[in-house]
PDB file of C-alpha atoms in Angstrom:
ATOM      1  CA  UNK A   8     281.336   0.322 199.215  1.00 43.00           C
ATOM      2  CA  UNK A   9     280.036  -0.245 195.559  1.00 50.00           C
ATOM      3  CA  UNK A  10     281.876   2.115 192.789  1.00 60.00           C
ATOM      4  CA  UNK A  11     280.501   5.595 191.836  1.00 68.00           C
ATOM      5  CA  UNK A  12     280.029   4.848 187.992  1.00 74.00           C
ATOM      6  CA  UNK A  13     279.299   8.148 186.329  1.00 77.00           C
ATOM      7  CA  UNK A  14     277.823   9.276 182.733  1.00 79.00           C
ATOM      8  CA  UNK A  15     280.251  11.879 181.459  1.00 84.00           C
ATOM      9  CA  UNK A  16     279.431  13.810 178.044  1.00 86.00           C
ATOM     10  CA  UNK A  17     281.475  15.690 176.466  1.00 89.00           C
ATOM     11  CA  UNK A  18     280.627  18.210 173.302  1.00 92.00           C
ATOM     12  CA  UNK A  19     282.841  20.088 171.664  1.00 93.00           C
ATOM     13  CA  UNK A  20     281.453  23.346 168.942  1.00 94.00           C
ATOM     14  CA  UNK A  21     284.500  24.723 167.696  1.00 91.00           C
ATOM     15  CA  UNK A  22     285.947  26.753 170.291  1.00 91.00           C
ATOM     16  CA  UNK A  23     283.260  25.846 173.113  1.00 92.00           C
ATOM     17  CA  UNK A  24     283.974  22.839 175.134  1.00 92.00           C
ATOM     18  CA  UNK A  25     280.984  21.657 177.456  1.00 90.00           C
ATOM     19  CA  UNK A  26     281.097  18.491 180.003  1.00 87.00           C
ATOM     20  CA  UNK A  27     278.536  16.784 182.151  1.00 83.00           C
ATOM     21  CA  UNK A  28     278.316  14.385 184.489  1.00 79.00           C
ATOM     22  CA  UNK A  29     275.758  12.796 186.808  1.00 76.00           C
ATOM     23  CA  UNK A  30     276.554   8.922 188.983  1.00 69.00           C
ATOM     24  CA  UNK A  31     274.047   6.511 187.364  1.00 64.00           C
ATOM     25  CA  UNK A  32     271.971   4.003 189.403  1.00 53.00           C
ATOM     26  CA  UNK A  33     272.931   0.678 189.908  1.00 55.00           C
ATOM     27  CA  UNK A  34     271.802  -3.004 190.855  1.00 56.00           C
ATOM     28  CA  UNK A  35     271.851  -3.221 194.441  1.00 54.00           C
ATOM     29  CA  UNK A  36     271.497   0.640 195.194  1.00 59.00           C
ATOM     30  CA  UNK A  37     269.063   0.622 197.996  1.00 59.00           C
ATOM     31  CA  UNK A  38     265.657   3.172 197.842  1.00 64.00           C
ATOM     32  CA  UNK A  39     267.386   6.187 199.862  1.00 58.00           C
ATOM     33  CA  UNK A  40     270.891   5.712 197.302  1.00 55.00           C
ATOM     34  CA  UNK A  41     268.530   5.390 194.269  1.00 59.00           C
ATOM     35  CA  UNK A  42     266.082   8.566 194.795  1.00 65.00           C
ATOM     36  CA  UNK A  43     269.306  10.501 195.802  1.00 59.00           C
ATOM     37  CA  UNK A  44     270.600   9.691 192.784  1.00 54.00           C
ATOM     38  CA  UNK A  45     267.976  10.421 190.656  1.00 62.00           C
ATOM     39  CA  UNK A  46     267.478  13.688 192.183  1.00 60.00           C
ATOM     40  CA  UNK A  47     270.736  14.875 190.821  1.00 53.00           C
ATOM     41  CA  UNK A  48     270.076  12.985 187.100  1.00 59.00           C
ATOM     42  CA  UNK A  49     266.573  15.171 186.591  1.00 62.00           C
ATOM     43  CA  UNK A  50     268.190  18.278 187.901  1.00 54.00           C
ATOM     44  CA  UNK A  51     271.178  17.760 185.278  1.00 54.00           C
ATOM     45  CA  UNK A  52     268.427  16.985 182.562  1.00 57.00           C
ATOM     46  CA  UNK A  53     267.298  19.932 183.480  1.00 55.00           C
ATOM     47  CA  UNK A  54     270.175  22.319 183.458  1.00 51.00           C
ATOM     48  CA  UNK A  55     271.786  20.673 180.124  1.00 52.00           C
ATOM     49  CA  UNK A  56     268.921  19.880 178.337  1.00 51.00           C
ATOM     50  CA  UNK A  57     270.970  19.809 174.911  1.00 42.00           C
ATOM     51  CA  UNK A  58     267.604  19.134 172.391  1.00 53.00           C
ATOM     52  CA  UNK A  59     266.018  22.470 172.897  1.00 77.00           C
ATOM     53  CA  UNK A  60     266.022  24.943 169.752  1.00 80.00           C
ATOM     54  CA  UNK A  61     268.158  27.449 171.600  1.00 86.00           C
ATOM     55  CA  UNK A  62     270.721  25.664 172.616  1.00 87.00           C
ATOM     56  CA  UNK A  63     271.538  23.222 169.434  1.00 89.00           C
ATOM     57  CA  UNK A  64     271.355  26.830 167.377  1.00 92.00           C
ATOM     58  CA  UNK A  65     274.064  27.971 169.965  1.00 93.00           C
ATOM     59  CA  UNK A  66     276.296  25.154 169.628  1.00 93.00           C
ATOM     60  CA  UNK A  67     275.869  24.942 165.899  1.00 95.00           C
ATOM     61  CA  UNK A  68     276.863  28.568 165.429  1.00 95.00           C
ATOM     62  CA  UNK A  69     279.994  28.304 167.903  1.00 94.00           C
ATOM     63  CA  UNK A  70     280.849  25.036 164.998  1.00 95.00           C
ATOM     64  CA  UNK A  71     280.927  27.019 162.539  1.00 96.00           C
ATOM     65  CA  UNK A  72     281.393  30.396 162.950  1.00 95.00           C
ATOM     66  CA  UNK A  73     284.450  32.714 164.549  1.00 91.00           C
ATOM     67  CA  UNK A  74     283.454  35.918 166.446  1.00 90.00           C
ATOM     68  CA  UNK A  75     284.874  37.994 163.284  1.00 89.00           C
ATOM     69  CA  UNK A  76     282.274  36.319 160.907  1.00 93.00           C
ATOM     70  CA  UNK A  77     279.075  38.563 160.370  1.00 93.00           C
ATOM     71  CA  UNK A  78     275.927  39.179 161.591  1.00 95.00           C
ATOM     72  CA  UNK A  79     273.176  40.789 159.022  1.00 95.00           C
ATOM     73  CA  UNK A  80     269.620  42.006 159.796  1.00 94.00           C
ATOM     74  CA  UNK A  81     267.956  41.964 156.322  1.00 96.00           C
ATOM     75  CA  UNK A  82     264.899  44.668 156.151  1.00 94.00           C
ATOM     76  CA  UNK A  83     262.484  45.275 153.110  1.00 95.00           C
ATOM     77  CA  UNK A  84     261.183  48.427 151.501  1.00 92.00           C
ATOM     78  CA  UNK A  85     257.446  49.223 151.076  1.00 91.00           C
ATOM     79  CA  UNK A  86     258.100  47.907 147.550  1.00 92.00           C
ATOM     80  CA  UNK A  87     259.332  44.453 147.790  1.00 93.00           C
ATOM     81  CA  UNK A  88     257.833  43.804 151.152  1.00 93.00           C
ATOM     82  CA  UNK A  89     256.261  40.441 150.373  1.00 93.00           C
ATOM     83  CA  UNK A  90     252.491  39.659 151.479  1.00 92.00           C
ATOM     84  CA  UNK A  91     253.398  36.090 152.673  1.00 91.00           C
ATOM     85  CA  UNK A  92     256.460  34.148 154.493  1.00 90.00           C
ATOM     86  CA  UNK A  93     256.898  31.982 151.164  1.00 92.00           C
ATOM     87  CA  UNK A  94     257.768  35.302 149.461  1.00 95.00           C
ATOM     88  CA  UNK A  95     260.608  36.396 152.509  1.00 95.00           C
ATOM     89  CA  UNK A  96     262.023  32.964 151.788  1.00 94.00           C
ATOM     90  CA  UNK A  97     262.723  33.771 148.101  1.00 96.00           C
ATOM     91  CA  UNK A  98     263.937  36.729 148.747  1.00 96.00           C
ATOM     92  CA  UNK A  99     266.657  35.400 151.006  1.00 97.00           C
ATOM     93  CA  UNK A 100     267.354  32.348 148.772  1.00 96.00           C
ATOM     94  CA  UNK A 101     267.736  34.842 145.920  1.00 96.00           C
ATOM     95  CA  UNK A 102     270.301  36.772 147.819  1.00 96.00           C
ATOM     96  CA  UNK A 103     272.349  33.336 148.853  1.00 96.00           C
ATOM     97  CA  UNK A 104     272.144  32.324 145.266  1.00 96.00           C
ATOM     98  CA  UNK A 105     273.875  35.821 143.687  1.00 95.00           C
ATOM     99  CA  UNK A 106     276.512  35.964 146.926  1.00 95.00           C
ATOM    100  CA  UNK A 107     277.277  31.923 145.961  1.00 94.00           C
ATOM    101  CA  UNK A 108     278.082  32.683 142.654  1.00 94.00           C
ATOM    102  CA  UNK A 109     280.345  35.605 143.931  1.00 92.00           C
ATOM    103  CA  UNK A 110     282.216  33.681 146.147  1.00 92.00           C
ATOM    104  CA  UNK A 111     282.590  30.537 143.995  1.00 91.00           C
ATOM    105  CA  UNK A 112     284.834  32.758 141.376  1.00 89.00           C
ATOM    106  CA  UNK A 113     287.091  33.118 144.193  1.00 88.00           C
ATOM    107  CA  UNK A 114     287.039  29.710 145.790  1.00 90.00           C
ATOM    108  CA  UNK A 115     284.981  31.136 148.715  1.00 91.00           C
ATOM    109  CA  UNK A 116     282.126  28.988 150.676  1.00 93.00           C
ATOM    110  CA  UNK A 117     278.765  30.320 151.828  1.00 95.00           C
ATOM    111  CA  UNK A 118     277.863  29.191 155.538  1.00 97.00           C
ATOM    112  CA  UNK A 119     274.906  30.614 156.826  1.00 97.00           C
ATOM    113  CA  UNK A 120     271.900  30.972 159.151  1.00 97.00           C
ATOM    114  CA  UNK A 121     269.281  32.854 158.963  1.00 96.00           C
ATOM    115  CA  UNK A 122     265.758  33.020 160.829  1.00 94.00           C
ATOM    116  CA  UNK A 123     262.484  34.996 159.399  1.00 93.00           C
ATOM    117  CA  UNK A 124     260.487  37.274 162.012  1.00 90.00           C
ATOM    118  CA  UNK A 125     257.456  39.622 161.602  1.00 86.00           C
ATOM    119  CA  UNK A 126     256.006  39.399 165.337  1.00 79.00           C
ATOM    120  CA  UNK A 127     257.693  42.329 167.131  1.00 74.00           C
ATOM    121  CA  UNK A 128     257.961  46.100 166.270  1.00 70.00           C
ATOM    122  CA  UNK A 129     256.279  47.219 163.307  1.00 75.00           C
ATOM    123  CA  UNK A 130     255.023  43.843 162.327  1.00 78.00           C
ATOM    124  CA  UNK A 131     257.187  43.989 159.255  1.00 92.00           C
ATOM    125  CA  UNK A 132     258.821  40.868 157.817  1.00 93.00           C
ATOM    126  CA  UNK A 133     262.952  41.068 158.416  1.00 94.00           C
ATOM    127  CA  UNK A 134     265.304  38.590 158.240  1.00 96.00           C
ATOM    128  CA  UNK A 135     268.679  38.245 161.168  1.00 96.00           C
ATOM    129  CA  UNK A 136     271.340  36.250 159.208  1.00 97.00           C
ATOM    130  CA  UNK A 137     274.730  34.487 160.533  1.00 97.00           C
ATOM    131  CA  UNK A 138     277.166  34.120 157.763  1.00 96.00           C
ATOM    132  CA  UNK A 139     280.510  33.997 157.200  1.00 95.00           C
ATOM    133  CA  UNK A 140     282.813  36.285 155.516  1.00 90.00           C
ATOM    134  CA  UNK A 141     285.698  36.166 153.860  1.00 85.00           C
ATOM    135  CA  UNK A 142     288.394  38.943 153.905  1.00 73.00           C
ATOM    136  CA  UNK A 143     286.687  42.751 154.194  1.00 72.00           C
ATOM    137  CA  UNK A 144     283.515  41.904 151.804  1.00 79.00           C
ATOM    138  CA  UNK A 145     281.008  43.449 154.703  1.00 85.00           C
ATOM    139  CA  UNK A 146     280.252  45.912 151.241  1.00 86.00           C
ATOM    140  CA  UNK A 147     279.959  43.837 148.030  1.00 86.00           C
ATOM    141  CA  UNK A 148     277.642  41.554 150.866  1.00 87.00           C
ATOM    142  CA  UNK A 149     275.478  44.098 151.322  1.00 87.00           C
ATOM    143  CA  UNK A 150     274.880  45.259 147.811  1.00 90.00           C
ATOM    144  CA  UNK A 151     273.636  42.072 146.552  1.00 93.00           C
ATOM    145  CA  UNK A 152     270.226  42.650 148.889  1.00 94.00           C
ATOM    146  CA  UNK A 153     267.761  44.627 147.068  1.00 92.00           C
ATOM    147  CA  UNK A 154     265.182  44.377 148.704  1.00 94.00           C
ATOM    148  CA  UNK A 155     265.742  47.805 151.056  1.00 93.00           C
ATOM    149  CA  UNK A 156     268.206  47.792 153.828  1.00 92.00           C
ATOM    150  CA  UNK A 157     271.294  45.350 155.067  1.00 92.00           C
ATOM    151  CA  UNK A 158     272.646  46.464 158.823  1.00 90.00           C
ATOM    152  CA  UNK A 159     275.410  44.489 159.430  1.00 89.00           C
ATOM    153  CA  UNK A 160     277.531  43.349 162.790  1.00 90.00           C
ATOM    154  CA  UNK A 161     279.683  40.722 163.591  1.00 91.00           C
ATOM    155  CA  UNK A 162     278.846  37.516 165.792  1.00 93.00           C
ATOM    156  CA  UNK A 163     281.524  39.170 168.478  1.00 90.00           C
ATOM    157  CA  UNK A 164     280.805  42.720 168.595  1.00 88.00           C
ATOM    158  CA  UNK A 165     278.148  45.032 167.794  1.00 85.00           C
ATOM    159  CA  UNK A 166     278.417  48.344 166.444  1.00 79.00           C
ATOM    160  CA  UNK A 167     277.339  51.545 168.757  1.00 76.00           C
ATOM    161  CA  UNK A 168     277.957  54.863 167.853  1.00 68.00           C
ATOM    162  CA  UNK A 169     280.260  54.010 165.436  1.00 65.00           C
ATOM    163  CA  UNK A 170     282.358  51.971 167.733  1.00 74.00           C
ATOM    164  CA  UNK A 171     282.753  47.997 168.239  1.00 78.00           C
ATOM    165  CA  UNK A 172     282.061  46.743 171.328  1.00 84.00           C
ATOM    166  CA  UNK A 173     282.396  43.428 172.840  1.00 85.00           C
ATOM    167  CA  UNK A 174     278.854  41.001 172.419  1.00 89.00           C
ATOM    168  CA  UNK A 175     278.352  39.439 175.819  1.00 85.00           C
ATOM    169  CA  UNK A 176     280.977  40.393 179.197  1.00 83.00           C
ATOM    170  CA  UNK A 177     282.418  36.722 178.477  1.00 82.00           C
ATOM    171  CA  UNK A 178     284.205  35.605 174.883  1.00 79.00           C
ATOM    172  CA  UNK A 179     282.138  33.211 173.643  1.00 83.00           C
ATOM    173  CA  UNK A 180     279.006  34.754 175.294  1.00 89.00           C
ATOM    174  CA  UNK A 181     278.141  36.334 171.628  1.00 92.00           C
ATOM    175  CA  UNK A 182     276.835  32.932 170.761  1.00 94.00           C
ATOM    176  CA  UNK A 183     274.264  32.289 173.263  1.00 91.00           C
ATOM    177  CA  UNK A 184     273.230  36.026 172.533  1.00 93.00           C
ATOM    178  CA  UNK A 185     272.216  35.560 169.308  1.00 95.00           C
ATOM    179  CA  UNK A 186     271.228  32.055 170.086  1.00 93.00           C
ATOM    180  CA  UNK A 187     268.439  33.476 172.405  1.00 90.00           C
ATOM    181  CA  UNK A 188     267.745  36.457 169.622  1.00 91.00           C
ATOM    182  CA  UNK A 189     267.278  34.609 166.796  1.00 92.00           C
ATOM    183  CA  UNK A 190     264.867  32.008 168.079  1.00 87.00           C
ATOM    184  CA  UNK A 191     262.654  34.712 170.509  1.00 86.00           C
ATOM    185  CA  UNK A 192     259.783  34.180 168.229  1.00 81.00           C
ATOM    186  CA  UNK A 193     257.396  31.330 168.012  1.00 75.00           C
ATOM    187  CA  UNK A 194     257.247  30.172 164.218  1.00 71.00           C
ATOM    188  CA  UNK A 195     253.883  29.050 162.799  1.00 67.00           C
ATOM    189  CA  UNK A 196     252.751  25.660 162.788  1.00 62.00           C
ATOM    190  CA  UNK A 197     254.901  23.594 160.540  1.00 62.00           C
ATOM    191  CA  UNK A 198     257.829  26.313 159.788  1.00 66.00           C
ATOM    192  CA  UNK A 199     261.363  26.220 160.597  1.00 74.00           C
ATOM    193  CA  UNK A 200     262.535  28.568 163.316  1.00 83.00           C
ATOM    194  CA  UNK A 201     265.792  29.109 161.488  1.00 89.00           C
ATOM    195  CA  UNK A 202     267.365  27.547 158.217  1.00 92.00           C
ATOM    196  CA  UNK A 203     270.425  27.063 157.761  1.00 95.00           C
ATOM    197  CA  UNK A 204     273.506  25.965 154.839  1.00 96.00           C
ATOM    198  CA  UNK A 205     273.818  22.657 154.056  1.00 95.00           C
ATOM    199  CA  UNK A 206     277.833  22.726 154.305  1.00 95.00           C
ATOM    200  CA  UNK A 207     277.732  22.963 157.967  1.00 96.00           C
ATOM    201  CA  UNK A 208     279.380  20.940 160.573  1.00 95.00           C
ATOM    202  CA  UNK A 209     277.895  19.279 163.714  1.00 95.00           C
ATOM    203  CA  UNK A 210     278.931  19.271 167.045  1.00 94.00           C
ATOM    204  CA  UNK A 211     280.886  16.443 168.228  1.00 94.00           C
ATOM    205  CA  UNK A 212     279.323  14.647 171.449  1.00 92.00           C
ATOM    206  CA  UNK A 213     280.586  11.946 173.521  1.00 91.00           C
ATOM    207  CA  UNK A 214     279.228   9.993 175.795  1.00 89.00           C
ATOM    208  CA  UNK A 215     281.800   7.904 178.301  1.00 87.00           C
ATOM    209  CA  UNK A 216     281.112   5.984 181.668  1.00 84.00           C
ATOM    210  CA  UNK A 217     283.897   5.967 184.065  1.00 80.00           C
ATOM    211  CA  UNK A 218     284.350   5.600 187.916  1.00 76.00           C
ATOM    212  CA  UNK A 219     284.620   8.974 190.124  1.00 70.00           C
ATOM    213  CA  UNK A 220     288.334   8.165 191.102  1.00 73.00           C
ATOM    214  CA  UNK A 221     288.838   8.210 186.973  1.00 78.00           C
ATOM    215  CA  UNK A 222     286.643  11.273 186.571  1.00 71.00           C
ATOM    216  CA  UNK A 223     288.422  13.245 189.293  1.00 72.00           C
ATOM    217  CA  UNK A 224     291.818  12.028 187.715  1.00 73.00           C
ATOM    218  CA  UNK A 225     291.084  13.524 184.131  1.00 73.00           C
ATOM    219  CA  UNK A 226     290.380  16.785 186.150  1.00 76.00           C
ATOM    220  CA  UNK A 227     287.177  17.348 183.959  1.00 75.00           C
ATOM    221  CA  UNK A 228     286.230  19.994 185.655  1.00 77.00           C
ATOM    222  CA  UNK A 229     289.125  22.209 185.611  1.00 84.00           C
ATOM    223  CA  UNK A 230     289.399  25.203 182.644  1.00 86.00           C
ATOM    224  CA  UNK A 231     292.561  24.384 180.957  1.00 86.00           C
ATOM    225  CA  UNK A 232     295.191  27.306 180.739  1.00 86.00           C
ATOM    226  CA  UNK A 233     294.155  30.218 178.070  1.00 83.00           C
ATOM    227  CA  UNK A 234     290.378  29.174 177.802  1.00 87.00           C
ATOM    228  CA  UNK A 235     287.869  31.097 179.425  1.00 86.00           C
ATOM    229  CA  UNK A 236     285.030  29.697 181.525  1.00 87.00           C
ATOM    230  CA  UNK A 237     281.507  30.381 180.912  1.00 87.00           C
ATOM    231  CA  UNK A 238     279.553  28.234 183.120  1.00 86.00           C
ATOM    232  CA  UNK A 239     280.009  25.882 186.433  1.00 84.00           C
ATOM    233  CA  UNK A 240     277.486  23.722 187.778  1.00 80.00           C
ATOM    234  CA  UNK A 241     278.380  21.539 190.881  1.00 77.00           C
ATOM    235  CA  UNK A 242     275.064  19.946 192.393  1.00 72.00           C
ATOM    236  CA  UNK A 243     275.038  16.972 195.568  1.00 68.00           C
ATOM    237  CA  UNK A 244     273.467  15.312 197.679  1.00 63.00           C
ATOM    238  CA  UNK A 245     274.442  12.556 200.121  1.00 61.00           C
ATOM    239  CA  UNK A 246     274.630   9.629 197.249  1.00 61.00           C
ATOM    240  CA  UNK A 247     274.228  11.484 193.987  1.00 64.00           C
ATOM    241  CA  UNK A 248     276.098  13.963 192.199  1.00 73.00           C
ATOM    242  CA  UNK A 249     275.896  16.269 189.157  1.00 76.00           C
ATOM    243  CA  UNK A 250     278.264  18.368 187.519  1.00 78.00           C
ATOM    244  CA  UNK A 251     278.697  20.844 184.277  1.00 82.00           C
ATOM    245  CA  UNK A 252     281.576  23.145 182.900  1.00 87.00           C
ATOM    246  CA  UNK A 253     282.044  24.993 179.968  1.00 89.00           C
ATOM    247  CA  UNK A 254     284.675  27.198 178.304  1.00 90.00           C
ATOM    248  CA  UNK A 255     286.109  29.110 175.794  1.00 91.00           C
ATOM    249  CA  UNK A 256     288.948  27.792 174.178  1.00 86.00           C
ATOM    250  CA  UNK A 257     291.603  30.650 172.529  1.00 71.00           C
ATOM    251  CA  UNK A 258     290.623  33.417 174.915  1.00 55.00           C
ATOM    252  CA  UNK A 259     292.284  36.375 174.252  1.00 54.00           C
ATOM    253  CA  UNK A 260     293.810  39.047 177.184  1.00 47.00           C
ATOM    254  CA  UNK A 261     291.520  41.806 177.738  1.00 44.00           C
ATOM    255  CA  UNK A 262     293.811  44.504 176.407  1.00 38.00           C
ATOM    256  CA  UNK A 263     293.943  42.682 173.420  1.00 44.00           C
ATOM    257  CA  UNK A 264     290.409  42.532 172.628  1.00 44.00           C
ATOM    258  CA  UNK A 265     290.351  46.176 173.093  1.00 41.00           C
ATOM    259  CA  UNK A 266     292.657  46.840 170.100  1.00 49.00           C
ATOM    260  CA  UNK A 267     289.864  44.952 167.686  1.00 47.00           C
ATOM    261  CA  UNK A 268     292.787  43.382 165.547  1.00 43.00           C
ATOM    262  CA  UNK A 269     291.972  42.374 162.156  1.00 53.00           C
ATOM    263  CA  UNK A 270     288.612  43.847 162.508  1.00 58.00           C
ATOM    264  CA  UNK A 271     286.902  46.411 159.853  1.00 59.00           C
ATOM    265  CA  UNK A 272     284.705  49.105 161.129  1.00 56.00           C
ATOM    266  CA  UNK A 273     283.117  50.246 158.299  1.00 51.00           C
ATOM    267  CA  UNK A 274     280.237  53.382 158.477  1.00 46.00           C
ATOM    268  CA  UNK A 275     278.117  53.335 161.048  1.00 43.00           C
ATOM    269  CA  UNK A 276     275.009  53.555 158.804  1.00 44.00           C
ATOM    270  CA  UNK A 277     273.167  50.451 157.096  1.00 45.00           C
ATOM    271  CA  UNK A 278     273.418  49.900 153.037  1.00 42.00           C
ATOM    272  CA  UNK A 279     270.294  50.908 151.307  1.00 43.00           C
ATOM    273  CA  UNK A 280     269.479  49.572 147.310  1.00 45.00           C
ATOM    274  CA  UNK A 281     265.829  49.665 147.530  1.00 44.00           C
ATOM    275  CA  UNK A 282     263.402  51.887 145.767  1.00 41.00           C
ATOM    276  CA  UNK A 283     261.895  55.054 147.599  1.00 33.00           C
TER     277      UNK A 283
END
């Protein structure tokens, strides 16, 4: 019987850990082998499609950013509402300018990503913005925007009522939440669905063949001890075979999460500097 050879990738984005595999055709597979094989290689193209928008904003978020880091919707007053995109994008790289010269007093970085939409609601131009923060500065962040109103969140847990409460049922979910939120709108021909720091760091993908005895032997597909899994994919037929697993490394115990260590609650009301 000719060895299963398999294509195995692996990427890792900070704390999430994804592999894939699917057996490759090879010389001498006969027509039944081959089309079973390739069955299971489209549906896996399918299922981990790693080049759409969503999904490289998702993994490029998880890179760089912990759950405690913030997330900011950015909102304009009838004042400085600008007519145009080109005037939104100012605004924001106006606000990443004074908050860069903050930090760099204090040996702090700016990471960030941010994404422009008018199409929903009101029609107004707003701004959703990942960034990073450093210490408790959720306050002296927010007062550098004055442009009207800053409500502000972090990437793990949103704020409801005055209380913090968990993004997503799984840790790790928050990303692909505001993944899928931040690219929901269709961006005009020829502009950027989201922009983003230059400082930030890629994922890291690998891309290994090995035979299924090896595979099974690096038991892949298992979740180590203290991660958390977030998705499971096992698809076969007679000859072919795909698989995908991915988890969240550092999980912490439910009762844990529940205490919000380390976290700062703050008012539950946004920060306002814009003119009446």
């Amino acid at each position: 019987m000719a060895k299963m050879m398999n294509v195995v990738k692996t990427i890792v984005a900070g704390c999430i850990v994804e592999y894939s595999g699917f057996r490759i055709i090879q010389k001498g597979d006969g027509p039944q082998v081959r089309a079973a094989k390739k069955q299971c290689s489209t549906i896996g193209r399918k299922l981990t499609n790693h080049r759409t928008m969503q999904h490289s904003l998702y993994l490029l978020m998880a890179t760089n950013f912990k759950p405690t880091d913030f997330f900011l919707t950015l909102t304009f007053d009838d004042f400085h509402l600008p007519p145009k995109r080109a005037g939104v994008m100012a605004a924001v790289q106006s606000f990443i300018k004074l908050l860069r010269k903050y930090r760099v007093l204090r040996g702090q970085d700016v990471r960030y990503i941010y994404c422009i939409e008018n199409k929903h609601g009101s029609g107004r131009y707003h701004v959703h913005m990942v960034l990073n923060a450093t210490e408790k500065d959720v306050e002296t962040i927010c007062s550098l925007w004055s442009c009207g109103t800053v409500d502000w969140e972090y990437i793990g847990w949103s704020k409801e009522r005055g209380k913090l409460k968990q993004r997503g049922e799984k840790q790790g979910e928050c990303y692909k939440i505001l993944a899928r939120y931040m690219t929901k709108e269709v961006q005009p021909v020829g502009a950027r669905n989201y922009s983003h720091s230059q400082n930030l760091k890629r994922p890291t993908v690998t891309v290994t063949f090995m035979s299924e005895p090896e595979a099974e032997r690096q038991k892949l597909m298992e979740i180590p001890k203290g991660c958390q899994q977030m998705s499971f994919t096992d698809y076969r037929n007679e000859w072919g075979r795909f698989w995908s697993v991915s988890y969240f490394r550092g999980a912490v115990p439910a009762v844990e999460r529940r205490k919000n260590s380390g976290l700062y609650g703050g008012e539950d009301r946004v920060i306002y500097r814009g003119n009446l």
